[in-house]
Coordinates of C-alpha atoms in Angstrom, one line a residue:
X1 CA 216.7 200.5 197.4
X2 CA 215.2 202.8 194.8
X3 CA 212.5 205.2 195.9
X4 CA 209.4 205.3 193.7
X5 CA 208.1 208.8 193.1
X6 CA 204.5 209.2 192.1
X7 CA 203.8 211.6 189.2
X8 CA 202.4 214.9 190.3
X9 CA 198.8 215.7 189.5
X10 CA 198.4 218.7 187.3
X11 CA 194.8 219.2 188.6
X12 CA 196.0 219.1 192.2
X13 CA 198.8 221.5 191.5
X14 CA 196.5 224.0 189.8
X15 CA 194.0 223.8 192.7
X16 CA 196.7 224.2 195.3
X17 CA 198.4 227.2 193.7
X18 CA 195.1 228.9 192.7
X19 CA 193.6 228.4 196.2
X20 CA 196.8 229.4 197.9
X21 CA 197.2 232.5 195.8
X22 CA 193.5 233.3 196.4
X23 CA 193.9 232.9 200.1
X24 CA 197.1 234.9 200.2
X25 CA 195.8 237.8 198.1
X26 CA 192.5 237.8 199.8
X27 CA 194.1 237.8 203.3
X28 CA 196.4 240.7 202.3
X29 CA 193.4 242.5 200.9
X30 CA 191.4 242.0 204.1
X31 CA 194.3 243.1 206.2
X32 CA 194.8 246.3 204.2
X33 CA 191.1 246.9 204.1
X34 CA 190.9 246.4 207.9
X35 CA 193.7 249.0 208.4
X36 CA 192.0 251.4 206.1
X37 CA 188.6 250.9 207.6
X38 CA 190.1 251.4 211.1
X39 CA 191.7 254.7 210.0
X40 CA 188.5 255.9 208.2
X41 CA 186.4 255.0 211.2
X42 CA 188.7 256.9 213.5
X43 CA 188.5 259.9 211.3
X44 CA 184.7 259.5 211.1
X45 CA 184.4 259.3 214.9
X46 CA 186.7 262.3 215.3
X47 CA 184.6 264.2 212.8
X48 CA 181.5 263.1 214.6
X49 CA 182.9 264.3 217.9
X50 CA 183.7 267.7 216.4
X51 CA 180.3 268.0 214.7
X52 CA 178.4 267.1 217.9
X53 CA 180.5 269.5 219.9
X54 CA 179.8 272.3 217.5
X55 CA 176.0 271.5 217.6
X56 CA 176.0 271.6 221.4
X57 CA 178.3 274.7 221.3
X58 CA 175.8 276.5 219.1
X59 CA 172.9 275.6 221.4
X60 CA 174.8 276.7 224.5
X61 CA 175.8 280.0 222.9
X62 CA 172.1 280.6 222.1
X63 CA 171.1 279.9 225.7
X64 CA 173.9 282.2 227.0
X65 CA 172.6 285.0 224.8
X66 CA 169.1 284.5 226.2
X67 CA 170.5 284.2 229.7
X68 CA 168.6 280.9 230.2
X69 CA 171.6 278.5 230.7
X70 CA 171.8 278.8 234.4
X71 CA 168.0 278.5 234.8
X72 CA 168.2 275.3 232.8
X73 CA 170.3 273.4 235.3
X74 CA 168.6 275.1 238.3
X75 CA 165.3 273.7 237.1
X76 CA 166.5 270.2 236.2
X77 CA 169.9 268.9 236.8
X78 CA 169.4 266.4 234.1
X79 CA 167.6 268.0 231.2
X80 CA 166.4 265.8 228.3
X81 CA 168.9 267.4 226.0
X82 CA 171.8 266.0 227.9
X83 CA 170.3 263.1 229.8
X84 CA 168.3 260.9 227.6
X85 CA 166.7 257.5 228.4
X86 CA 168.4 254.4 227.0
X87 CA 166.4 252.8 224.2
X88 CA 168.6 249.7 223.9
X89 CA 170.4 250.5 220.6
X90 CA 173.9 249.1 220.6
X91 CA 175.5 252.4 219.5
X92 CA 173.4 254.5 221.8
X93 CA 176.1 255.1 224.4
X94 CA 179.0 255.6 222.0
X95 CA 179.2 259.4 222.5
X96 CA 179.2 261.3 225.9
X97 CA 178.5 265.0 226.4
X98 CA 179.6 267.4 229.1
X99 CA 179.2 271.1 229.8
X100 CA 181.8 272.2 232.2
X101 CA 181.9 275.6 233.9
X102 CA 185.4 276.9 234.4
X103 CA 184.4 277.9 237.9
X104 CA 181.9 275.3 239.0
X105 CA 183.0 272.2 237.1
X106 CA 180.7 269.9 235.2
X107 CA 177.2 271.4 235.3
X108 CA 175.5 269.3 232.6
X109 CA 176.3 265.8 231.2
X110 CA 174.9 262.8 229.3
X111 CA 174.2 259.6 231.1
X112 CA 177.3 257.9 229.5
X113 CA 179.6 260.7 230.6
X114 CA 181.5 260.6 233.9
X115 CA 180.7 263.1 236.6
X116 CA 184.1 264.8 236.4
X117 CA 185.6 266.6 233.4
X118 CA 186.5 264.5 230.4
X119 CA 189.5 266.7 229.6
X120 CA 191.2 269.9 230.8
X121 CA 191.7 271.0 227.2
X122 CA 189.6 274.0 226.3
X123 CA 189.8 273.5 222.5
X124 CA 190.7 270.7 220.1
X125 CA 191.3 266.9 220.4
X126 CA 192.8 265.2 223.4
X127 CA 193.0 261.7 225.0
X128 CA 192.5 261.1 228.7
X129 CA 192.6 258.0 230.9
X130 CA 189.5 257.8 233.1
X131 CA 188.8 254.7 235.2
X132 CA 191.2 252.6 233.2
X133 CA 189.5 253.6 230.0
X134 CA 191.0 255.8 227.3
X135 CA 188.7 258.6 226.1
X136 CA 188.9 260.4 222.8
X137 CA 187.6 264.0 223.5
X138 CA 186.9 267.0 221.4
X139 CA 186.6 270.3 223.4
X140 CA 185.3 273.7 222.4
X141 CA 185.0 276.8 224.6
X142 CA 182.2 279.4 224.6
X143 CA 182.9 282.9 223.4
X144 CA 182.9 284.4 226.9
X145 CA 185.3 281.7 228.1
X146 CA 183.2 280.6 231.1
X147 CA 182.1 277.3 229.7
X148 CA 183.8 274.4 227.9
X149 CA 181.9 271.7 225.9
X150 CA 183.4 268.2 225.9
X151 CA 182.2 265.5 223.6
X152 CA 184.0 262.2 224.2
X153 CA 184.0 258.5 223.2
X154 CA 185.6 255.6 224.9
X155 CA 188.4 253.8 223.0
X156 CA 187.0 250.3 223.8
X157 CA 183.7 251.3 222.2
X158 CA 185.6 252.3 219.0
X159 CA 187.5 249.1 219.0
X160 CA 184.3 247.2 219.5
X161 CA 182.9 248.8 216.4
X162 CA 186.1 248.2 214.4
X163 CA 186.3 244.6 215.5
X164 CA 182.7 244.1 214.6
X165 CA 183.3 245.4 211.1
X166 CA 186.4 243.3 210.7
X167 CA 184.7 240.2 212.0
X168 CA 181.9 240.7 209.4
X169 CA 184.5 241.0 206.7
X170 CA 186.3 237.9 208.0
X171 CA 183.1 236.0 208.2
X172 CA 182.2 237.0 204.7
X173 CA 185.6 235.8 203.5
X174 CA 185.4 232.5 205.4
X175 CA 181.9 231.9 203.9
X176 CA 182.9 232.9 200.4
X177 CA 186.2 231.0 200.3
X178 CA 184.8 227.5 200.1
X179 CA 182.3 228.6 197.5
X180 CA 185.1 230.1 195.4
X181 CA 187.2 227.0 196.0
X182 CA 184.3 224.9 194.7
X183 CA 184.0 227.2 191.7
X184 CA 187.7 227.0 191.0
X185 CA 187.6 223.2 191.3
X186 CA 184.7 223.0 188.8
X187 CA 186.5 225.3 186.4
X188 CA 189.8 223.4 186.6
X189 CA 188.0 220.0 186.3
X190 CA 186.1 221.2 183.2
X191 CA 189.3 222.7 181.7
X192 CA 191.3 219.6 182.2
X193 CA 188.5 217.3 181.1
X194 CA 190.0 216.9 177.5
X195 CA 193.3 215.8 179.0
X196 CA 191.5 213.2 181.2
X197 CA 189.6 212.0 178.2
X198 CA 192.8 211.8 176.2
X199 CA 194.4 209.7 179.0
X200 CA 191.4 207.4 179.1
X201 CA 191.5 207.0 175.4
X202 CA 195.2 206.1 175.4
X203 CA 194.7 203.7 178.3
X204 CA 191.9 201.9 176.6
X205 CA 193.8 201.2 173.4
X206 CA 194.8 197.7 172.6
X207 CA 198.3 196.7 171.6
X208 CA 198.9 197.4 168.0
X209 CA 196.1 199.9 167.5
X210 CA 197.9 202.9 166.2
X211 CA 195.2 204.9 164.6
X212 CA 195.6 208.7 165.0
X213 CA 193.9 210.4 168.0
X214 CA 191.1 212.8 167.3
X215 CA 191.9 216.5 167.6
X216 CA 188.3 217.6 168.1
X217 CA 187.5 219.7 171.1
X218 CA 191.1 219.7 172.3
X219 CA 192.5 222.9 173.8
X220 CA 195.1 224.8 171.8
X221 CA 197.9 223.9 174.2
X222 CA 197.2 220.1 173.9
X223 CA 196.9 219.9 170.1
X224 CA 200.7 220.0 169.4
X225 CA 201.3 217.2 171.9
X226 CA 198.6 215.1 170.3
X227 CA 199.9 215.8 166.9
X228 CA 203.3 214.6 168.0
X229 CA 201.7 211.4 169.4
X230 CA 199.9 210.9 166.1
X231 CA 203.2 211.3 164.3
X232 CA 204.8 208.8 166.6
X233 CA 201.9 206.4 165.8
X234 CA 202.5 206.8 162.1
X235 CA 206.2 206.1 162.6
X236 CA 205.4 203.0 164.7
X237 CA 202.9 201.8 162.2
X238 CA 205.5 202.2 159.4
X239 CA 208.1 200.4 161.6
X240 CA 205.7 197.5 162.3
X241 CA 204.7 197.3 158.6
X242 CA 208.4 197.2 157.6
X243 CA 209.0 194.4 160.1
X244 CA 206.1 192.5 158.7
X245 CA 207.2 193.1 155.1
X246 CA 210.7 192.1 155.9
X247 CA 209.6 188.9 157.5
X248 CA 207.1 188.0 154.7
X249 CA 209.6 189.0 152.0
X250 CA 212.4 187.0 153.5
X251 CA 210.3 183.9 154.0
X252 CA 208.8 184.2 150.5
X253 CA 212.0 184.9 148.6
X254 CA 214.3 182.5 150.5
X255 CA 211.9 179.6 150.4
X256 CA 212.6 178.7 146.7
X257 CA 216.4 179.1 146.9
X258 CA 216.6 177.1 150.0
X259 CA 214.5 174.3 148.5
X260 CA 216.7 174.3 145.4
X261 CA 219.8 174.3 147.6
X262 CA 218.5 171.3 149.5
X263 CA 217.7 169.5 146.3
X264 CA 221.2 170.1 144.9
X265 CA 222.8 168.9 148.2
X266 CA 220.7 165.7 148.1
X267 CA 221.9 165.2 144.5
X268 CA 225.5 165.7 145.5
X269 CA 225.1 163.2 148.4
X270 CA 223.4 160.5 146.4
X271 CA 225.3 160.6 143.1
X272 CA 228.4 158.6 142.5
X273 CA 229.3 160.6 139.4
X274 CA 232.1 163.1 140.2
X275 CA 231.1 165.4 137.4
X276 CA 227.5 165.5 138.5
X277 CA 228.5 166.0 142.1
X278 CA 230.7 168.9 141.1
X279 CA 227.9 170.4 139.0
X280 CA 225.5 170.1 142.0
X281 CA 228.0 171.7 144.4
X282 CA 228.6 174.5 141.9
X283 CA 224.8 175.1 141.8
X284 CA 224.7 175.1 145.6
X285 CA 227.4 177.7 145.6
X286 CA 225.5 179.9 143.2
X287 CA 222.3 179.5 145.2
X288 CA 224.2 180.6 148.4
X289 CA 225.6 183.6 146.6
X290 CA 222.1 184.5 145.3
X291 CA 220.6 184.2 148.8
X292 CA 223.5 186.2 150.3
X293 CA 222.8 189.0 147.8
X294 CA 219.1 188.8 148.4
X295 CA 219.5 188.9 152.2
X296 CA 221.8 191.9 151.8
X297 CA 219.2 193.7 149.7
X298 CA 216.5 192.8 152.1
X299 CA 218.5 194.2 155.0
X300 CA 219.4 197.3 153.1
X301 CA 215.7 197.9 152.2
X302 CA 214.7 197.4 155.8
X303 CA 217.4 199.8 157.0
X304 CA 216.3 202.4 154.4
X305 CA 212.7 202.1 155.3
X306 CA 213.5 202.6 159.0
X307 CA 215.3 205.9 158.3
X308 CA 213.7 208.8 160.0
X309 CA 212.3 211.6 157.8
X310 CA 214.7 214.0 159.5
X311 CA 217.9 212.7 157.9
X312 CA 221.3 213.9 158.9
X313 CA 222.5 215.7 155.8
X314 CA 225.7 217.3 154.8
X315 CA 227.3 218.7 151.6
X316 CA 228.3 215.7 149.4
X317 CA 230.6 216.2 146.3
X318 CA 228.8 214.1 143.7
X319 CA 231.8 213.6 141.5
X320 CA 233.8 212.1 144.4
X321 CA 230.9 210.1 145.7
X322 CA 230.3 208.6 142.2
X323 CA 234.0 207.8 141.8
X324 CA 234.0 205.9 145.2
X325 CA 231.0 203.9 144.1
X326 CA 232.4 203.0 140.7
X327 CA 235.7 201.9 142.4
X328 CA 233.7 199.6 144.7
X329 CA 232.0 197.7 141.9
X330 CA 234.5 198.2 139.0
X331 CA 235.4 194.5 139.2
X332 CA 231.9 193.6 137.9
X333 CA 232.3 195.8 134.9
X334 CA 235.8 194.5 134.3
X335 CA 234.6 190.9 134.2
X336 CA 232.2 191.9 131.3
X337 CA 234.6 194.4 129.7
X338 CA 232.1 197.2 130.2
X339 CA 233.3 200.7 129.9
X340 CA 232.0 203.1 132.6
X341 CA 232.2 206.8 131.6
X342 CA 231.8 209.6 134.2
X343 CA 231.1 213.2 133.0
X344 CA 230.6 216.2 135.1
X345 CA 232.3 219.1 137.0
X346 CA 234.2 218.3 140.1
X347 CA 232.5 221.1 142.1
X348 CA 228.9 219.8 141.9
X349 CA 227.6 219.2 145.4
X350 CA 224.2 218.6 147.1
X351 CA 223.0 218.2 150.7
X352 CA 222.4 214.5 151.3
X353 CA 223.0 211.6 153.6
X354 CA 226.3 210.2 152.3
X355 CA 225.6 206.6 153.3
X356 CA 222.2 206.5 151.7
X357 CA 223.6 208.3 148.6
X358 CA 226.2 205.6 148.3
X359 CA 223.6 202.9 148.4
X360 CA 221.5 204.7 145.8
X361 CA 224.3 205.1 143.3
X362 CA 225.7 201.6 143.9
X363 CA 222.3 200.0 143.2
X364 CA 221.7 202.0 140.0
X365 CA 225.2 201.4 138.6
X366 CA 225.2 197.8 139.7
X367 CA 221.8 197.4 137.8
X368 CA 223.3 199.1 134.7
X369 CA 226.3 196.7 134.7
X370 CA 224.2 193.7 135.5
X371 CA 221.9 194.1 132.5
X372 CA 224.4 195.4 130.1
X373 CA 225.9 192.7 127.9
X374 CA 229.7 192.2 127.5
X375 CA 231.7 194.9 125.8
X376 CA 228.9 197.4 126.5
X377 CA 228.9 200.9 128.0
X378 CA 227.5 202.7 131.1
X379 CA 227.4 206.4 131.1
X380 CA 227.1 208.6 134.3
X381 CA 226.5 212.4 133.7
X382 CA 226.4 215.1 136.4
X383 CA 224.7 218.3 135.5
X384 CA 224.4 221.5 137.5
X385 CA 221.3 223.6 136.6
X386 CA 219.9 226.8 138.1
X387 CA 217.8 225.3 140.9
X388 CA 218.7 221.7 140.9
X389 CA 221.4 219.0 140.1
X390 CA 220.7 216.2 137.7
X391 CA 222.3 212.8 137.7
X392 CA 221.9 210.7 134.5
X393 CA 222.8 207.0 134.4
X394 CA 222.5 205.2 131.0
X395 CA 223.4 201.8 129.8
X396 CA 223.6 199.9 126.5
X397 CA 221.5 197.0 127.7
X398 CA 218.2 195.7 126.5
X399 CA 216.2 198.4 128.3
X400 CA 212.7 198.2 129.7
X401 CA 209.4 198.2 127.9
X402 CA 207.4 201.4 128.1
X403 CA 204.5 199.8 130.0
X404 CA 207.0 198.5 132.7
X405 CA 208.4 202.0 133.6
X406 CA 205.7 202.5 136.2
X407 CA 206.2 199.0 137.8
X408 CA 209.9 198.5 137.9
X409 CA 210.2 200.2 141.3
X410 CA 207.7 197.8 142.9
X411 CA 209.1 195.3 145.3
X412 CA 210.3 192.0 143.7
X413 CA 209.1 193.1 140.3
X414 CA 211.3 191.9 137.4
X415 CA 210.7 192.5 133.7
X416 CA 209.9 189.3 131.8
X417 CA 212.2 190.2 128.9
X418 CA 215.3 190.8 131.2
X419 CA 214.6 188.4 134.1
X420 CA 216.7 185.7 132.5
X421 CA 219.5 188.0 131.5
X422 CA 220.9 188.5 135.0
X423 CA 220.4 187.3 138.6
X424 CA 218.4 189.7 140.8
X425 CA 215.9 190.0 143.6
X426 CA 213.7 192.8 142.4
X427 CA 214.6 195.0 145.4
X428 CA 217.2 197.3 144.0
X429 CA 214.9 199.9 142.5
X430 CA 212.6 199.7 145.6
X431 CA 215.6 200.7 147.7
X432 CA 216.4 203.5 145.2
X433 CA 213.0 205.0 145.2
X434 CA 212.8 205.0 149.0
X435 CA 216.1 206.9 149.3
X436 CA 214.9 209.3 146.6
X437 CA 211.8 210.1 148.7
X438 CA 213.8 210.6 151.8
X439 CA 215.8 213.3 150.0
X440 CA 212.7 214.9 148.5
X441 CA 214.2 214.2 145.0
X442 CA 212.7 212.9 141.8
X443 CA 213.4 209.9 139.6
X444 CA 212.4 209.2 136.0
X445 CA 212.9 206.2 133.7
X446 CA 213.2 206.5 129.9
X447 CA 215.0 205.0 126.9
X448 CA 218.7 205.8 126.8
X449 CA 220.6 207.1 123.7
X450 CA 222.9 204.0 124.2
X451 CA 219.8 201.8 123.7
X452 CA 219.2 200.6 127.2
X453 CA 217.6 202.2 130.3
X454 CA 218.1 205.8 131.3
X455 CA 217.6 206.8 134.9
X456 CA 217.3 210.6 135.7
X457 CA 217.7 211.8 139.2
X458 CA 216.9 215.4 140.2
X459 CA 218.0 216.9 143.5
X460 CA 216.8 220.4 144.5
X461 CA 219.4 222.8 145.7
X462 CA 218.8 224.6 149.1
X463 CA 218.0 228.3 149.0
X464 CA 221.3 229.1 150.6
X465 CA 223.1 227.6 147.7
X466 CA 220.9 229.5 145.2
X467 CA 221.8 232.9 146.9
X468 CA 225.5 232.2 146.5
X469 CA 225.3 231.8 142.8

């Protein structure tokens, strides 16, 4: 049993990774901020203890100099300076004060301070445990050494303040995270909207509609993909057109020969004359040969038209390739006593597809032999120039009228003057021009010095070959 995996959504992946990254980074930021805030608050509270202790110390020193300190607690054991009414502020009890006499113990204190000494330390910071509460205390002694001022704060109050700040930060994060998530979702949705529209455009297309997709308003990253899709559409349209052309061409061109073949077969069946029957069968054989040749040409043209623009090319020795083609069709020239002359250096080579090059040369030389009368000549010349290689194929046949040069490469076109001179389908030069285009080469037709048709092929040499010369 094969498991079916659903394709992953790009939008969901973006949202997941963006929100996960945001949550992770934000969480780490809040944690670091919490630790730093806690350290800063601890330093701030310690500084506040020291500052408050020094204020009280200055006040006590002033009272000692005026000899009014003992009178102060004799008159009122809870003076307003140290024992203030509670006003209800949440931070009102966060700091406690004590004035401790070295001899008599605690003589003055704030309401939040315990009755016994916060610390036995005379100067500096200390921590003490009182009634299961940890106190942070800063102590400073008077100049005469008789009194010590303690300013303290309970640790749970500090923690309460720190937790309050942390909770506020966490609450802000929890409230802002959905908002940021919504913003990210909107941004991702808007950014991916062209991709969604492209998907909908492709999904709504009917079978056979291969017009290029529009590149307007597409993001830069999507344009290359759409361009490749458009290239694929062009190739598919060409393939479908070739299929349609092949079908129509085959039905059109084979219809007449098949009808003639059927007629000749009927004549052979009905006649009692042996000579007439033999003549009819001979015509049937000729019709079959013509159809065979035409089908081969149609198949060759279809195969050439299906070749991808990116051909597999390699270095091909033109002299050797031409000798191989001449050897294949030499029997046709021998039957008509036609001389084929090949001129050119053995070292001339081009980058080409060897199979298509074989088809190209075979069609051109076969045409030259076909339209050249008996005892004629066909000349093939290979020329190496500075930036290109030229191949010249000339024959001593009747040639082509000047006004037909532009049309002889059209499918199924045959010159009126030469149509009766040889059997043909009018596809050979169509195949040739298609192969020429695939190799980015050029082809020209003109009158040959031998009197017939001259075909000039020009192949550009690659830059690497130019540098070596």
